[in-house]
């Protein structure tokens, strides 16, 4: 599922972490869980959860006024 379809449902603290740690190799377990709960990918590990396109969206399209 495309990030724009689940981004609005993502917990605010996870959005902030993703914005502050752009293109991190690994995500905290809580962020991974929040992504899955919002409808995003359900990975078995904390690395490789988001694609380059997802990170581009977070960097350029996500708004700080959530």
N, CA, C and O atoms as a Tripos MOL2 file, in Angstrom:
@<TRIPOS>MOLECULE
protein
  264   263    66     0     0
PROTEIN
NO_CHARGES

@<TRIPOS>ATOM
      1 N           0.8500   -1.1780    0.0000 N.3       1 UNK1
      2 CA          0.0000    0.0000    0.0000 C.3       1 UNK1
      3 C           0.8950    1.2410    0.0000 C.2       1 UNK1
      4 O           1.9080    1.2990    0.6970 O.2       1 UNK1
      5 N           0.4970    2.2180   -0.7910 N.am      2 UNK2
      6 CA          1.2650    3.4520   -0.9020 C.3       2 UNK2
      7 C           1.2400    4.2270    0.4210 C.2       2 UNK2
      8 O           0.2420    4.2040    1.1420 O.2       2 UNK2
      9 N           2.3310    4.9020    0.7260 N.am      3 UNK3
     10 CA          2.4570    5.6040    2.0080 C.3       3 UNK3
     11 C           1.3800    6.6680    2.2030 C.2       3 UNK3
     12 O           0.9070    6.8670    3.3220 O.2       3 UNK3
     13 N           0.9900    7.3460    1.1390 N.am      4 UNK4
     14 CA         -0.0030    8.4030    1.3160 C.3       4 UNK4
     15 C          -1.3520    7.8510    1.7650 C.2       4 UNK4
     16 O          -2.1970    8.6080    2.2420 O.2       4 UNK4
     17 N          -1.5680    6.5500    1.6210 N.am      5 UNK5
     18 CA         -2.8270    5.9440    2.0300 C.3       5 UNK5
     19 C          -2.8670    5.6350    3.5290 C.2       5 UNK5
     20 O          -3.9470    5.5090    4.1050 O.2       5 UNK5
     21 N          -1.7040    5.5120    4.1590 N.am      6 UNK6
     22 CA         -1.6960    5.2160    5.6000 C.3       6 UNK6
     23 C          -1.0210    6.2990    6.4420 C.2       6 UNK6
     24 O          -1.1190    6.2660    7.6690 O.2       6 UNK6
     25 N          -0.3480    7.2430    5.8200 N.am      7 UNK7
     26 CA          0.3960    8.2630    6.5590 C.3       7 UNK7
     27 C          -0.4880    9.0410    7.5240 C.2       7 UNK7
     28 O          -0.0850    9.2790    8.6630 O.2       7 UNK7
     29 N          -1.6730    9.4390    7.1030 N.am      8 UNK8
     30 CA         -2.5460   10.2500    7.9620 C.3       8 UNK8
     31 C          -2.9900    9.5010    9.2120 C.2       8 UNK8
     32 O          -3.3190   10.1300   10.2180 O.2       8 UNK8
     33 N          -3.0040    8.1750    9.1700 N.am      9 UNK9
     34 CA         -3.4140    7.3700   10.3210 C.3       9 UNK9
     35 C          -2.2550    7.0130   11.2450 C.2       9 UNK9
     36 O          -2.4670    6.4040   12.2930 O.2       9 UNK9
     37 N          -1.0370    7.3820   10.8690 N.am     10 UNK10
     38 CA          0.1460    7.0500   11.6630 C.3      10 UNK10
     39 C           0.2100    7.9250   12.9090 C.2      10 UNK10
     40 O          -0.1060    9.1130   12.8560 O.2      10 UNK10
     41 N           0.6210    7.3330   14.0350 N.am     11 UNK11
     42 CA          0.7640    8.0790   15.2910 C.3      11 UNK11
     43 C           1.7170    9.2510   15.0890 C.2      11 UNK11
     44 O           2.7370    9.1300   14.4100 O.2      11 UNK11
     45 N           1.3710   10.3830   15.6870 N.am     12 UNK12
     46 CA          2.1640   11.5980   15.5290 C.3      12 UNK12
     47 C           3.6090   11.4200   15.9910 C.2      12 UNK12
     48 O           4.5240   11.9290   15.3430 O.2      12 UNK12
     49 N           3.8340   10.7080   17.0980 N.am     13 UNK13
     50 CA          5.2100   10.5310   17.5740 C.3      13 UNK13
     51 C           6.0470    9.7320   16.5800 C.2      13 UNK13
     52 O           7.2520    9.9610   16.4690 O.2      13 UNK13
     53 N           5.4380    8.8140   15.8660 N.am     14 UNK14
     54 CA          6.1700    8.0540   14.8540 C.3      14 UNK14
     55 C           6.4640    8.9190   13.6330 C.2      14 UNK14
     56 O           7.5340    8.8080   13.0340 O.2      14 UNK14
     57 N           5.5180    9.7790   13.2650 N.am     15 UNK15
     58 CA          5.7680   10.7030   12.1540 C.3      15 UNK15
     59 C           6.9630   11.5950   12.4890 C.2      15 UNK15
     60 O           7.8490   11.8030   11.6590 O.2      15 UNK15
     61 N           6.9730   12.1100   13.6990 N.am     16 UNK16
     62 CA          8.0700   12.9890   14.1120 C.3      16 UNK16
     63 C           9.3990   12.2430   14.0840 C.2      16 UNK16
     64 O          10.4060   12.7860   13.6310 O.2      16 UNK16
     65 N           9.4080   10.9990   14.5670 N.am     17 UNK17
     66 CA         10.6520   10.2270   14.5710 C.3      17 UNK17
     67 C          11.1380   10.0140   13.1410 C.2      17 UNK17
     68 O          12.3280   10.1620   12.8630 O.2      17 UNK17
     69 N          10.2350    9.6710   12.2410 N.am     18 UNK18
     70 CA         10.6180    9.4390   10.8460 C.3      18 UNK18
     71 C          11.1710   10.7030   10.1990 C.2      18 UNK18
     72 O          12.1440   10.6430    9.4490 O.2      18 UNK18
     73 N          10.5620   11.8340   10.4830 N.am     19 UNK19
     74 CA         11.0550   13.0950    9.9210 C.3      19 UNK19
     75 C          12.4230   13.4610   10.4710 C.2      19 UNK19
     76 O          13.2640   13.9880    9.7440 O.2      19 UNK19
     77 N          12.6520   13.1870   11.7500 N.am     20 UNK20
     78 CA         13.9220   13.5380   12.3860 C.3      20 UNK20
     79 C          15.0350   12.5470   12.0570 C.2      20 UNK20
     80 O          16.2130   12.8590   12.2340 O.2      20 UNK20
     81 N          14.6740   11.3630   11.5830 N.am     21 UNK21
     82 CA         15.6610   10.3100   11.2940 C.3      21 UNK21
     83 C          15.5060    9.8180    9.8680 C.2      21 UNK21
     84 O          15.4180    8.6150    9.6220 O.2      21 UNK21
     85 N          15.4710   10.7560    8.9270 N.am     22 UNK22
     86 CA         15.2450   10.4170    7.5240 C.3      22 UNK22
     87 C          16.2080    9.3460    7.0270 C.2      22 UNK22
     88 O          17.4160    9.4040    7.2580 O.2      22 UNK22
     89 N          15.6380    8.3830    6.3500 N.am     23 UNK23
     90 CA         16.3830    7.2960    5.6910 C.3      23 UNK23
     91 C          17.1790    6.4330    6.6680 C.2      23 UNK23
     92 O          18.2330    5.8980    6.3250 O.2      23 UNK23
     93 N          16.6650    6.3090    7.8760 N.am     24 UNK24
     94 CA         17.3170    5.4420    8.8710 C.3      24 UNK24
     95 C          17.3110    4.0020    8.3750 C.2      24 UNK24
     96 O          16.3380    3.5490    7.7730 O.2      24 UNK24
     97 N          18.3960    3.2930    8.6290 N.am     25 UNK25
     98 CA         18.4910    1.8920    8.2040 C.3      25 UNK25
     99 C          17.5470    1.0020    8.9950 C.2      25 UNK25
    100 O          17.0000    0.0340    8.4650 O.2      25 UNK25
    101 N          17.3590    1.3330   10.2620 N.am     26 UNK26
    102 CA         16.4660    0.5510   11.1200 C.3      26 UNK26
    103 C          15.5120    1.4830   11.8430 C.2      26 UNK26
    104 O          15.8590    2.6100   12.1940 O.2      26 UNK26
    105 N          14.3050    0.9870   12.0570 N.am     27 UNK27
    106 CA         13.2930    1.7530   12.7690 C.3      27 UNK27
    107 C          13.0550    1.1450   14.1370 C.2      27 UNK27
    108 O          13.1640   -0.0710   14.3000 O.2      27 UNK27
    109 N          12.7290    1.9730   15.1290 N.am     28 UNK28
    110 CA         12.3730    1.4230   16.4380 C.3      28 UNK28
    111 C          11.1370    0.5310   16.2980 C.2      28 UNK28
    112 O          10.2820    0.7680   15.4450 O.2      28 UNK28
    113 N          11.0540   -0.4800   17.1320 N.am     29 UNK29
    114 CA          9.9480   -1.4220   17.0700 C.3      29 UNK29
    115 C           8.6070   -0.7140   17.1810 C.2      29 UNK29
    116 O           7.6570   -1.0830   16.4900 O.2      29 UNK29
    117 N           8.5120    0.3010   18.0390 N.am     30 UNK30
    118 CA          7.2590    1.0260   18.1990 C.3      30 UNK30
    119 C           6.8370    1.7040   16.8870 C.2      30 UNK30
    120 O           5.6540    1.7060   16.5500 O.2      30 UNK30
    121 N           7.7800    2.2690   16.1580 N.am     31 UNK31
    122 CA          7.4680    2.9230   14.8830 C.3      31 UNK31
    123 C           6.9950    1.8790   13.8750 C.2      31 UNK31
    124 O           6.0320    2.1150   13.1460 O.2      31 UNK31
    125 N           7.6600    0.7390   13.8300 N.am     32 UNK32
    126 CA          7.2560   -0.3460   12.9320 C.3      32 UNK32
    127 C           5.8300   -0.7960   13.2540 C.2      32 UNK32
    128 O           5.0260   -1.0270   12.3510 O.2      32 UNK32
    129 N           5.5280   -0.9180   14.5420 N.am     33 UNK33
    130 CA          4.1870   -1.3260   14.9500 C.3      33 UNK33
    131 C           3.1510   -0.2720   14.5640 C.2      33 UNK33
    132 O           2.0620   -0.6140   14.1040 O.2      33 UNK33
    133 N           3.4780    0.9830   14.7460 N.am     34 UNK34
    134 CA          2.5500    2.0520   14.3820 C.3      34 UNK34
    135 C           2.2930    2.0610   12.8750 C.2      34 UNK34
    136 O           1.1610    2.2720   12.4390 O.2      34 UNK34
    137 N           3.3410    1.8320   12.0810 N.am     35 UNK35
    138 CA          3.1760    1.7770   10.6260 C.3      35 UNK35
    139 C           2.2160    0.6440   10.2580 C.2      35 UNK35
    140 O           1.3130    0.8320    9.4430 O.2      35 UNK35
    141 N           2.4120   -0.5160   10.8520 N.am     36 UNK36
    142 CA          1.5340   -1.6570   10.5660 C.3      36 UNK36
    143 C           0.0990   -1.3670   10.9970 C.2      36 UNK36
    144 O          -0.8400   -1.6900   10.2700 O.2      36 UNK36
    145 N          -0.0790   -0.7630   12.1640 N.am     37 UNK37
    146 CA         -1.4210   -0.4370   12.6610 C.3      37 UNK37
    147 C          -2.1310    0.5760   11.7600 C.2      37 UNK37
    148 O          -3.3550    0.5490   11.6350 O.2      37 UNK37
    149 N          -1.3580    1.4680   11.1360 N.am     38 UNK38
    150 CA         -1.9410    2.4920   10.2650 C.3      38 UNK38
    151 C          -2.2980    1.9320    8.8940 C.2      38 UNK38
    152 O          -2.9710    2.5980    8.1080 O.2      38 UNK38
    153 N          -1.8520    0.7130    8.6040 N.am     39 UNK39
    154 CA         -2.1570    0.1000    7.3150 C.3      39 UNK39
    155 C          -0.9630   -0.0240    6.3990 C.2      39 UNK39
    156 O          -1.0990   -0.4060    5.2360 O.2      39 UNK39
    157 N           0.2210    0.3030    6.9230 N.am     40 UNK40
    158 CA          1.4340    0.2080    6.1170 C.3      40 UNK40
    159 C           1.9930   -1.2020    6.1130 C.2      40 UNK40
    160 O           1.3130   -2.1430    6.5230 O.2      40 UNK40
    161 N           3.2290   -1.3570    5.6520 N.am     41 UNK41
    162 CA          3.8380   -2.6860    5.5650 C.3      41 UNK41
    163 C           3.9520   -3.3650    6.9270 C.2      41 UNK41
    164 O           4.1020   -2.7050    7.9550 O.2      41 UNK41
    165 N           3.8780   -4.6890    6.9160 N.am     42 UNK42
    166 CA          3.9760   -5.5040    8.1340 C.3      42 UNK42
    167 C           5.2510   -6.3520    8.0460 C.2      42 UNK42
    168 O           5.1810   -7.5470    7.7600 O.2      42 UNK42
    169 N           6.3970   -5.7450    8.2870 N.am     43 UNK43
    170 CA          7.6580   -6.4930    8.1340 C.3      43 UNK43
    171 C           7.9420   -7.4040    9.3230 C.2      43 UNK43
    172 O           7.4030   -7.2230   10.4150 O.2      43 UNK43
    173 N           8.7950   -8.3800    9.0800 N.am     44 UNK44
    174 CA          9.2430   -9.2700   10.1420 C.3      44 UNK44
    175 C          10.4610   -8.7130   10.8660 C.2      44 UNK44
    176 O          10.8300   -9.2110   11.9300 O.2      44 UNK44
    177 N          11.0860   -7.6880   10.3030 N.am     45 UNK45
    178 CA         12.2870   -7.1080   10.8950 C.3      45 UNK45
    179 C          12.1920   -5.5910   10.8530 C.2      45 UNK45
    180 O          11.3280   -5.0420   10.1700 O.2      45 UNK45
    181 N          13.0650   -4.9140   11.5700 N.am     46 UNK46
    182 CA         13.0030   -3.4570   11.6920 C.3      46 UNK46
    183 C          13.8100   -2.7270   10.6210 C.2      46 UNK46
    184 O          13.8520   -1.4960   10.6140 O.2      46 UNK46
    185 N          14.4470   -3.4650    9.7230 N.am     47 UNK47
    186 CA         15.1860   -2.8240    8.6380 C.3      47 UNK47
    187 C          14.4540   -3.0600    7.3220 C.2      47 UNK47
    188 O          13.7730   -4.0720    7.1550 O.2      47 UNK47
    189 N          14.5930   -2.1390    6.4110 N.am     48 UNK48
    190 CA         13.9690   -2.2790    5.1100 C.3      48 UNK48
    191 C          12.4590   -2.1540    5.0960 C.2      48 UNK48
    192 O          11.8030   -2.6480    4.1790 O.2      48 UNK48
    193 N          11.9030   -1.5030    6.0970 N.am     49 UNK49
    194 CA         10.4480   -1.3580    6.1890 C.3      49 UNK49
    195 C           9.9340   -0.4020    5.1190 C.2      49 UNK49
    196 O           8.9280   -0.6780    4.4660 O.2      49 UNK49
    197 N          10.6230    0.7180    4.9410 N.am     50 UNK50
    198 CA         10.1850    1.7460    4.0090 C.3      50 UNK50
    199 C          11.0500    1.7560    2.7590 C.2      50 UNK50
    200 O          12.2530    1.5060    2.8210 O.2      50 UNK50
    201 N          10.4310    2.0450    1.6370 N.am     51 UNK51
    202 CA         11.1450    2.1180    0.3630 C.3      51 UNK51
    203 C          11.7380    3.5120    0.1810 C.2      51 UNK51
    204 O          11.4410    4.4260    0.9510 O.2      51 UNK51
    205 N          12.5740    3.6670   -0.8380 N.am     52 UNK52
    206 CA         13.1310    4.9820   -1.1520 C.3      52 UNK52
    207 C          12.0100    5.9690   -1.4700 C.2      52 UNK52
    208 O          12.0930    7.1410   -1.1030 O.2      52 UNK52
    209 N          10.9670    5.5030   -2.1490 N.am     53 UNK53
    210 CA          9.8310    6.3740   -2.4690 C.3      53 UNK53
    211 C           9.1030    6.8150   -1.1920 C.2      53 UNK53
    212 O           8.6460    7.9540   -1.0940 O.2      53 UNK53
    213 N           9.0010    5.9010   -0.2150 N.am     54 UNK54
    214 CA          8.3860    6.2620    1.0670 C.3      54 UNK54
    215 C           9.1860    7.3600    1.7500 C.2      54 UNK54
    216 O           8.6160    8.3260    2.2560 O.2      54 UNK54
    217 N          10.5000    7.2130    1.7660 N.am     55 UNK55
    218 CA         11.3550    8.2210    2.3960 C.3      55 UNK55
    219 C          11.2620    9.5510    1.6550 C.2      55 UNK55
    220 O          11.2740   10.6130    2.2770 O.2      55 UNK55
    221 N          11.1680    9.4950    0.3200 N.am     56 UNK56
    222 CA         11.0000   10.7300   -0.4580 C.3      56 UNK56
    223 C           9.7140   11.4330   -0.0520 C.2      56 UNK56
    224 O           9.6910   12.6540    0.0980 O.2      56 UNK56
    225 N           8.6450   10.6650    0.1250 N.am     57 UNK57
    226 CA          7.3670   11.2450    0.5560 C.3      57 UNK57
    227 C           7.5220   11.9070    1.9190 C.2      57 UNK57
    228 O           7.0800   13.0400    2.1140 O.2      57 UNK57
    229 N           8.1450   11.2110    2.8580 N.am     58 UNK58
    230 CA          8.3190   11.7490    4.2120 C.3      58 UNK58
    231 C           9.1220   13.0470    4.1630 C.2      58 UNK58
    232 O           8.8180   14.0070    4.8710 O.2      58 UNK58
    233 N          10.1420   13.0620    3.3240 N.am     59 UNK59
    234 CA         11.0120   14.2390    3.2420 C.3      59 UNK59
    235 C          10.3500   15.4190    2.5370 C.2      59 UNK59
    236 O          10.5460   16.5660    2.9400 O.2      59 UNK59
    237 N           9.5730   15.1560    1.4960 N.am     60 UNK60
    238 CA          9.0930   16.2640    0.6620 C.3      60 UNK60
    239 C           7.5960   16.5180    0.7250 C.2      60 UNK60
    240 O           7.1640   17.6470    0.4920 O.2      60 UNK60
    241 N           6.7910   15.5080    1.0300 N.am     61 UNK61
    242 CA          5.3510   15.6710    0.9220 C.3      61 UNK61
    243 C           4.6150   15.6900    2.2530 C.2      61 UNK61
    244 O           3.5260   16.2560    2.3470 O.2      61 UNK61
    245 N           5.1840   15.0910    3.2660 N.am     62 UNK62
    246 CA          4.4570   15.0450    4.5350 C.3      62 UNK62
    247 C           4.4690   16.4310    5.1630 C.2      62 UNK62
    248 O           5.4790   17.1350    5.1350 O.2      62 UNK62
    249 N           3.3510   16.8000    5.7180 N.am     63 UNK63
    250 CA          3.2290   18.1160    6.3300 C.3      63 UNK63
    251 C           3.4790   18.0220    7.8210 C.2      63 UNK63
    252 O           3.1200   17.0300    8.4550 O.2      63 UNK63
    253 N           4.0930   19.0480    8.3810 N.am     64 UNK64
    254 CA          4.3930   19.0640    9.8020 C.3      64 UNK64
    255 C           3.1670   19.4200   10.6370 C.2      64 UNK64
    256 O           3.1940   19.2840   11.8600 O.2      64 UNK64
    257 N           2.1110   19.8660   10.0010 N.am     65 UNK65
    258 CA          0.8930   20.2300   10.7150 C.3      65 UNK65
    259 C          -0.0640   19.0530   10.6490 C.2      65 UNK65
    260 O          -1.0380   19.0740    9.8970 O.2      65 UNK65
    261 N           0.2190   18.0290   11.4390 N.am     66 UNK66
    262 CA         -0.6440   16.8400   11.4380 C.3      66 UNK66
    263 C          -1.6870   16.9990   12.4710 C.2      66 UNK66
    264 O          -2.5240   16.1130   12.6440 O.2      66 UNK66
@<TRIPOS>BOND
     1     1     2 1
     2     2     3 1
     3     3     4 2
     4     3     5 am
     5     5     6 1
     6     6     7 1
     7     7     8 2
     8     7     9 am
     9     9    10 1
    10    10    11 1
    11    11    12 2
    12    11    13 am
    13    13    14 1
    14    14    15 1
    15    15    16 2
    16    15    17 am
    17    17    18 1
    18    18    19 1
    19    19    20 2
    20    19    21 am
    21    21    22 1
    22    22    23 1
    23    23    24 2
    24    23    25 am
    25    25    26 1
    26    26    27 1
    27    27    28 2
    28    27    29 am
    29    29    30 1
    30    30    31 1
    31    31    32 2
    32    31    33 am
    33    33    34 1
    34    34    35 1
    35    35    36 2
    36    35    37 am
    37    37    38 1
    38    38    39 1
    39    39    40 2
    40    39    41 am
    41    41    42 1
    42    42    43 1
    43    43    44 2
    44    43    45 am
    45    45    46 1
    46    46    47 1
    47    47    48 2
    48    47    49 am
    49    49    50 1
    50    50    51 1
    51    51    52 2
    52    51    53 am
    53    53    54 1
    54    54    55 1
    55    55    56 2
    56    55    57 am
    57    57    58 1
    58    58    59 1
    59    59    60 2
    60    59    61 am
    61    61    62 1
    62    62    63 1
    63    63    64 2
    64    63    65 am
    65    65    66 1
    66    66    67 1
    67    67    68 2
    68    67    69 am
    69    69    70 1
    70    70    71 1
    71    71    72 2
    72    71    73 am
    73    73    74 1
    74    74    75 1
    75    75    76 2
    76    75    77 am
    77    77    78 1
    78    78    79 1
    79    79    80 2
    80    79    81 am
    81    81    82 1
    82    82    83 1
    83    83    84 2
    84    83    85 am
    85    85    86 1
    86    86    87 1
    87    87    88 2
    88    87    89 am
    89    89    90 1
    90    90    91 1
    91    91    92 2
    92    91    93 am
    93    93    94 1
    94    94    95 1
    95    95    96 2
    96    95    97 am
    97    97    98 1
    98    98    99 1
    99    99   100 2
   100    99   101 am
   101   101   102 1
   102   102   103 1
   103   103   104 2
   104   103   105 am
   105   105   106 1
   106   106   107 1
   107   107   108 2
   108   107   109 am
   109   109   110 1
   110   110   111 1
   111   111   112 2
   112   111   113 am
   113   113   114 1
   114   114   115 1
   115   115   116 2
   116   115   117 am
   117   117   118 1
   118   118   119 1
   119   119   120 2
   120   119   121 am
   121   121   122 1
   122   122   123 1
   123   123   124 2
   124   123   125 am
   125   125   126 1
   126   126   127 1
   127   127   128 2
   128   127   129 am
   129   129   130 1
   130   130   131 1
   131   131   132 2
   132   131   133 am
   133   133   134 1
   134   134   135 1
   135   135   136 2
   136   135   137 am
   137   137   138 1
   138   138   139 1
   139   139   140 2
   140   139   141 am
   141   141   142 1
   142   142   143 1
   143   143   144 2
   144   143   145 am
   145   145   146 1
   146   146   147 1
   147   147   148 2
   148   147   149 am
   149   149   150 1
   150   150   151 1
   151   151   152 2
   152   151   153 am
   153   153   154 1
   154   154   155 1
   155   155   156 2
   156   155   157 am
   157   157   158 1
   158   158   159 1
   159   159   160 2
   160   159   161 am
   161   161   162 1
   162   162   163 1
   163   163   164 2
   164   163   165 am
   165   165   166 1
   166   166   167 1
   167   167   168 2
   168   167   169 am
   169   169   170 1
   170   170   171 1
   171   171   172 2
   172   171   173 am
   173   173   174 1
   174   174   175 1
   175   175   176 2
   176   175   177 am
   177   177   178 1
   178   178   179 1
   179   179   180 2
   180   179   181 am
   181   181   182 1
   182   182   183 1
   183   183   184 2
   184   183   185 am
   185   185   186 1
   186   186   187 1
   187   187   188 2
   188   187   189 am
   189   189   190 1
   190   190   191 1
   191   191   192 2
   192   191   193 am
   193   193   194 1
   194   194   195 1
   195   195   196 2
   196   195   197 am
   197   197   198 1
   198   198   199 1
   199   199   200 2
   200   199   201 am
   201   201   202 1
   202   202   203 1
   203   203   204 2
   204   203   205 am
   205   205   206 1
   206   206   207 1
   207   207   208 2
   208   207   209 am
   209   209   210 1
   210   210   211 1
   211   211   212 2
   212   211   213 am
   213   213   214 1
   214   214   215 1
   215   215   216 2
   216   215   217 am
   217   217   218 1
   218   218   219 1
   219   219   220 2
   220   219   221 am
   221   221   222 1
   222   222   223 1
   223   223   224 2
   224   223   225 am
   225   225   226 1
   226   226   227 1
   227   227   228 2
   228   227   229 am
   229   229   230 1
   230   230   231 1
   231   231   232 2
   232   231   233 am
   233   233   234 1
   234   234   235 1
   235   235   236 2
   236   235   237 am
   237   237   238 1
   238   238   239 1
   239   239   240 2
   240   239   241 am
   241   241   242 1
   242   242   243 1
   243   243   244 2
   244   243   245 am
   245   245   246 1
   246   246   247 1
   247   247   248 2
   248   247   249 am
   249   249   250 1
   250   250   251 1
   251   251   252 2
   252   251   253 am
   253   253   254 1
   254   254   255 1
   255   255   256 2
   256   255   257 am
   257   257   258 1
   258   258   259 1
   259   259   260 2
   260   259   261 am
   261   261   262 1
   262   262   263 1
   263   263   264 2
@<TRIPOS>SUBSTRUCTURE
     1 UNK1         2 RESIDUE 1 A UNK
     2 UNK2         6 RESIDUE 1 A UNK
     3 UNK3        10 RESIDUE 1 A UNK
     4 UNK4        14 RESIDUE 1 A UNK
     5 UNK5        18 RESIDUE 1 A UNK
     6 UNK6        22 RESIDUE 1 A UNK
     7 UNK7        26 RESIDUE 1 A UNK
     8 UNK8        30 RESIDUE 1 A UNK
     9 UNK9        34 RESIDUE 1 A UNK
    10 UNK10       38 RESIDUE 1 A UNK
    11 UNK11       42 RESIDUE 1 A UNK
    12 UNK12       46 RESIDUE 1 A UNK
    13 UNK13       50 RESIDUE 1 A UNK
    14 UNK14       54 RESIDUE 1 A UNK
    15 UNK15       58 RESIDUE 1 A UNK
    16 UNK16       62 RESIDUE 1 A UNK
    17 UNK17       66 RESIDUE 1 A UNK
    18 UNK18       70 RESIDUE 1 A UNK
    19 UNK19       74 RESIDUE 1 A UNK
    20 UNK20       78 RESIDUE 1 A UNK
    21 UNK21       82 RESIDUE 1 A UNK
    22 UNK22       86 RESIDUE 1 A UNK
    23 UNK23       90 RESIDUE 1 A UNK
    24 UNK24       94 RESIDUE 1 A UNK
    25 UNK25       98 RESIDUE 1 A UNK
    26 UNK26      102 RESIDUE 1 A UNK
    27 UNK27      106 RESIDUE 1 A UNK
    28 UNK28      110 RESIDUE 1 A UNK
    29 UNK29      114 RESIDUE 1 A UNK
    30 UNK30      118 RESIDUE 1 A UNK
    31 UNK31      122 RESIDUE 1 A UNK
    32 UNK32      126 RESIDUE 1 A UNK
    33 UNK33      130 RESIDUE 1 A UNK
    34 UNK34      134 RESIDUE 1 A UNK
    35 UNK35      138 RESIDUE 1 A UNK
    36 UNK36      142 RESIDUE 1 A UNK
    37 UNK37      146 RESIDUE 1 A UNK
    38 UNK38      150 RESIDUE 1 A UNK
    39 UNK39      154 RESIDUE 1 A UNK
    40 UNK40      158 RESIDUE 1 A UNK
    41 UNK41      162 RESIDUE 1 A UNK
    42 UNK42      166 RESIDUE 1 A UNK
    43 UNK43      170 RESIDUE 1 A UNK
    44 UNK44      174 RESIDUE 1 A UNK
    45 UNK45      178 RESIDUE 1 A UNK
    46 UNK46      182 RESIDUE 1 A UNK
    47 UNK47      186 RESIDUE 1 A UNK
    48 UNK48      190 RESIDUE 1 A UNK
    49 UNK49      194 RESIDUE 1 A UNK
    50 UNK50      198 RESIDUE 1 A UNK
    51 UNK51      202 RESIDUE 1 A UNK
    52 UNK52      206 RESIDUE 1 A UNK
    53 UNK53      210 RESIDUE 1 A UNK
    54 UNK54      214 RESIDUE 1 A UNK
    55 UNK55      218 RESIDUE 1 A UNK
    56 UNK56      222 RESIDUE 1 A UNK
    57 UNK57      226 RESIDUE 1 A UNK
    58 UNK58      230 RESIDUE 1 A UNK
    59 UNK59      234 RESIDUE 1 A UNK
    60 UNK60      238 RESIDUE 1 A UNK
    61 UNK61      242 RESIDUE 1 A UNK
    62 UNK62      246 RESIDUE 1 A UNK
    63 UNK63      250 RESIDUE 1 A UNK
    64 UNK64      254 RESIDUE 1 A UNK
    65 UNK65      258 RESIDUE 1 A UNK
    66 UNK66      262 RESIDUE 1 A UNK
